[in-house]
mmCIF file of C-alpha atoms in Angstrom:
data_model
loop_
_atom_site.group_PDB
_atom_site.id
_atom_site.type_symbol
_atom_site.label_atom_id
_atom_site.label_comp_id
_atom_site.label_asym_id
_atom_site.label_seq_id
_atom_site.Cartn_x
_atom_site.Cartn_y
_atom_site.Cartn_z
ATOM 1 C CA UNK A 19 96.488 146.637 140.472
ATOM 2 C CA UNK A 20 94.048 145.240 137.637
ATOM 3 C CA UNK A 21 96.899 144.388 134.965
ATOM 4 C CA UNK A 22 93.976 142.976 132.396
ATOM 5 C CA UNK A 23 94.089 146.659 130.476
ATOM 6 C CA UNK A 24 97.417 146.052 129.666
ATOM 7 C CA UNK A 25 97.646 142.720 128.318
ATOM 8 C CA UNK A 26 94.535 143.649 125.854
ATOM 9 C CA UNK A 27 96.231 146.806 124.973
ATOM 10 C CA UNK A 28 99.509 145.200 124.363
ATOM 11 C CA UNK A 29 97.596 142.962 121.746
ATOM 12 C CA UNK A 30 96.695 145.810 119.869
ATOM 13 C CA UNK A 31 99.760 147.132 119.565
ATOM 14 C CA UNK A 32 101.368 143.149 119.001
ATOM 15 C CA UNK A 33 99.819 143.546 115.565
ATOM 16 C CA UNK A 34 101.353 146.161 114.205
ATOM 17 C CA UNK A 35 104.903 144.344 114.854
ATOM 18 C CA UNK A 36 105.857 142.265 111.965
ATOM 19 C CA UNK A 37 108.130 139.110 113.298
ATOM 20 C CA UNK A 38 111.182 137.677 111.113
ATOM 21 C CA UNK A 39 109.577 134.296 109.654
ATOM 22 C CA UNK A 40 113.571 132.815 110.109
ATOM 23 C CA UNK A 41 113.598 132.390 113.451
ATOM 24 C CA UNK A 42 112.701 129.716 115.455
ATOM 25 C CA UNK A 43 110.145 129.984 118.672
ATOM 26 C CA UNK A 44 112.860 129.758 120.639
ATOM 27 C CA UNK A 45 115.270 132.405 118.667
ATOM 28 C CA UNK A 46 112.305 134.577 119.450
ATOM 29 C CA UNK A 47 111.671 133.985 122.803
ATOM 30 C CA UNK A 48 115.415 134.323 123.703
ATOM 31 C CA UNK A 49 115.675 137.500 121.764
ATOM 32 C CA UNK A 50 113.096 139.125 123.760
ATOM 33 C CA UNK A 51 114.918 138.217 127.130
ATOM 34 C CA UNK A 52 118.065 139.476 126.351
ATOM 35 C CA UNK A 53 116.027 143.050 124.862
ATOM 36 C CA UNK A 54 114.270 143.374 128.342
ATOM 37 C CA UNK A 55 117.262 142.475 130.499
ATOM 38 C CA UNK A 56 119.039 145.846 127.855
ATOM 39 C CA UNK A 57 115.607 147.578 128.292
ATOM 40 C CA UNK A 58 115.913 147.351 132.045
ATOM 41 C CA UNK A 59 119.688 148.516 132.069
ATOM 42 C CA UNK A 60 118.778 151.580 130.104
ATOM 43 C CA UNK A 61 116.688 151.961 132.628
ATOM 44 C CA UNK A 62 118.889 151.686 135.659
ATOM 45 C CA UNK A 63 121.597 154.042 133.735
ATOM 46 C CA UNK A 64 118.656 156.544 133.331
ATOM 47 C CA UNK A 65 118.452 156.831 137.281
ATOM 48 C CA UNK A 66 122.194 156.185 137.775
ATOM 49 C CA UNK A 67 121.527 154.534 141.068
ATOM 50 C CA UNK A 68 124.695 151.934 140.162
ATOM 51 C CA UNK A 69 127.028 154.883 140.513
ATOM 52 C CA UNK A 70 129.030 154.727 144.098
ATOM 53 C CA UNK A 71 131.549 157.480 143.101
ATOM 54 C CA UNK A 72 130.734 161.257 143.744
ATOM 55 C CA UNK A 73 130.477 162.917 140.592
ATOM 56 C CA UNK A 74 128.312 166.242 139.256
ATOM 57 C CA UNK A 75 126.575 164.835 136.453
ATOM 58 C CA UNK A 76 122.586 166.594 135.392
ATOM 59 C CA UNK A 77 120.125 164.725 137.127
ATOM 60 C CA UNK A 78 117.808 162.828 135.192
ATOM 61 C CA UNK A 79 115.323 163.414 132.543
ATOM 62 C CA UNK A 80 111.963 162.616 134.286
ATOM 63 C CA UNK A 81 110.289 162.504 130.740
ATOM 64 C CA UNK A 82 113.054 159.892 129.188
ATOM 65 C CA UNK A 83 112.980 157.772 132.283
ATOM 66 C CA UNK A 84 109.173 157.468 132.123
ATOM 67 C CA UNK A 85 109.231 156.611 128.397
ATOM 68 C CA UNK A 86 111.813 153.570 129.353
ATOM 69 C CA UNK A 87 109.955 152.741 132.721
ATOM 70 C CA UNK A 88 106.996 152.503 130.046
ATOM 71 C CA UNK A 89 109.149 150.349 127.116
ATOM 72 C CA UNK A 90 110.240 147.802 129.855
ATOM 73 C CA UNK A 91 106.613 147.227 130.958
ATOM 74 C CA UNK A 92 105.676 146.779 127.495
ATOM 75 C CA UNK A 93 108.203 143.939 126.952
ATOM 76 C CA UNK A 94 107.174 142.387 130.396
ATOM 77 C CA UNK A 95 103.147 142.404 129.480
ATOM 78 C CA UNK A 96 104.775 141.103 126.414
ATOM 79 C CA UNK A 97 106.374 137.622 127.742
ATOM 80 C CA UNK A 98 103.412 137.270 129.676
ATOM 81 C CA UNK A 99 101.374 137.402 126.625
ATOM 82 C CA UNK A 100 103.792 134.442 125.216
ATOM 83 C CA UNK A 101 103.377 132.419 127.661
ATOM 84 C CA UNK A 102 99.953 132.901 128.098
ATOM 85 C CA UNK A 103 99.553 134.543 131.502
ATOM 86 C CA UNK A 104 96.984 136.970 130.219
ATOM 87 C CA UNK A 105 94.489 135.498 132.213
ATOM 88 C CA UNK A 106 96.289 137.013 135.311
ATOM 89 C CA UNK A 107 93.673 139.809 137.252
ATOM 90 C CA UNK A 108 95.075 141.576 139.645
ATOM 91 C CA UNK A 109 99.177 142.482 140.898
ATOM 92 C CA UNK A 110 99.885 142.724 144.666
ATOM 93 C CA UNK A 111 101.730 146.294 145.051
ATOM 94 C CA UNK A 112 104.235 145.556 148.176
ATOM 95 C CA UNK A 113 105.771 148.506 149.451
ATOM 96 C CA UNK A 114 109.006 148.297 149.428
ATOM 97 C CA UNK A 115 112.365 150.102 151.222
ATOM 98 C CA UNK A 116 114.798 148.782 148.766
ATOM 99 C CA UNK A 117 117.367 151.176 147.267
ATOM 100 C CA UNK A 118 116.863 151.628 143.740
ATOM 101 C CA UNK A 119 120.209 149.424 142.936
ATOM 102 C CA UNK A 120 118.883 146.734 144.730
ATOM 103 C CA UNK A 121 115.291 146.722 143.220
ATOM 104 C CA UNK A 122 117.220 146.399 139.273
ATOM 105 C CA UNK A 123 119.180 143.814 140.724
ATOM 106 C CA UNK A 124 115.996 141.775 142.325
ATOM 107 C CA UNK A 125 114.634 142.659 138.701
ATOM 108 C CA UNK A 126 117.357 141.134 136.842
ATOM 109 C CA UNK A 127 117.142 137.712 139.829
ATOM 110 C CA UNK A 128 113.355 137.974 138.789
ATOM 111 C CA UNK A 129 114.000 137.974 134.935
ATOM 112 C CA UNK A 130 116.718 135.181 135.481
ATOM 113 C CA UNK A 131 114.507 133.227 137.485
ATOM 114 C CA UNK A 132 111.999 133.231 134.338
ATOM 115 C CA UNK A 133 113.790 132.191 132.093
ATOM 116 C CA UNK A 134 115.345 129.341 133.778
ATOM 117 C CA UNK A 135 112.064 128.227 135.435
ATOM 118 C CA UNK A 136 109.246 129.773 133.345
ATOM 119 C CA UNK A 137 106.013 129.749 135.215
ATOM 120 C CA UNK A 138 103.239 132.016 136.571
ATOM 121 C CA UNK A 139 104.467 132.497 140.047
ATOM 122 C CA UNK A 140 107.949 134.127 138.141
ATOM 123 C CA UNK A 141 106.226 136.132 136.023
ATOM 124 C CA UNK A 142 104.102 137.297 138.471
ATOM 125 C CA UNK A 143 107.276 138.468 140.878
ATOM 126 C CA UNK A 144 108.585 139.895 138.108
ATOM 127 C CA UNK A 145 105.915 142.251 137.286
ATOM 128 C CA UNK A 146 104.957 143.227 140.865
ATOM 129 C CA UNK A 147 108.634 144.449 141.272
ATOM 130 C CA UNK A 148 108.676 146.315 138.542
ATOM 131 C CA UNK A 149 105.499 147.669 139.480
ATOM 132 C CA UNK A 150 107.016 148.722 142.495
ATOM 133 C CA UNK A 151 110.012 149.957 141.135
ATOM 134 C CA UNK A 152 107.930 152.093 139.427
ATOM 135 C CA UNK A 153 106.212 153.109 142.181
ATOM 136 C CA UNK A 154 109.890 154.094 143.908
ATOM 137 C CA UNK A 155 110.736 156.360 140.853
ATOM 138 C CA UNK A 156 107.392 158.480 141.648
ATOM 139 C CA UNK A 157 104.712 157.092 139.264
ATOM 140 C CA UNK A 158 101.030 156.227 140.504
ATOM 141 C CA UNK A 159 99.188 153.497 139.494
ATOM 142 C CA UNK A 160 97.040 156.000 137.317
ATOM 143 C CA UNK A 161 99.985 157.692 135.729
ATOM 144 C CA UNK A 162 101.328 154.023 134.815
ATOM 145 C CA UNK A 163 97.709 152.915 133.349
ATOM 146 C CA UNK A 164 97.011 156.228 131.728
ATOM 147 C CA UNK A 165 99.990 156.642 129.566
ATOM 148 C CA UNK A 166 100.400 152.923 128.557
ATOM 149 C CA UNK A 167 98.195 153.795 125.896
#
């Protein structure tokens, strides 16, 4: 998957987003960790694949789970923007048989591993999993480009 689009798009919107002056470059870059690892747990409640008991609750709202699937991309293109990995082309999409539980957690290990170790090859793992996570919940490639906008 060509992921240049979405860094150039992400730019656009980037400017509209006034940042608090106060706060160091590393205040900021923290700060937008800890929002995508909440992002990505608003996600995973969304599909409540964590929950092991049987309960009746209403399944989920396609529409609201596609707007945070969306949000959580946004803040991913995001820290690859910081860190200037906006030269990056094109995503391997690996299939995958992972339960849904199990792809937030490798997303989580992925968004860990970043931070600790910041470098291309991370970032890069990151955003194919969550590319394929995506791709688990039901969304094409062309449904995921088309309504980044």
């Amino acid at each position: 998957m060509n992921i240049i689009s979405f860094f150039k798009l992400q730019k656009e919107k980037n400017k509209k987003i006034i940042i608090d002056n106060n706060l160091s470059d590393y205040k900021i870059w923290a700060r937008k960790h800890l929002e995508l690892h909440t992002k990505l747990s608003y996600l995973a409640d969304e599909t409540k694949c964590y929950k092991y008991w049987i309960s009746e609750d209403e399944p989920m709202d396609k529409s609201i789970l596609f707007e945070r699937y969306l949000d959580c991309f946004s803040h991913i293109i995001n820290l690859g923007l910081d860190r200037h990995y906006d030269h990056i082309e094109e995503i391997l999409i690996k299939p995958n048989d992972y339960c849904l539980s199990d792809q937030f957690l490798n997303l989580f290990i992925d968004l860990n591993d970043l931070i600790i170790s910041p470098s291309e090859d991370h970032y890069i793992t990151l955003v194919e999993d969550f590319i394929s996570l995506g791709i688990t919940l039901g969304y094409s490639e062309s449904k995921i480009k088309e309504s980044f906008i």
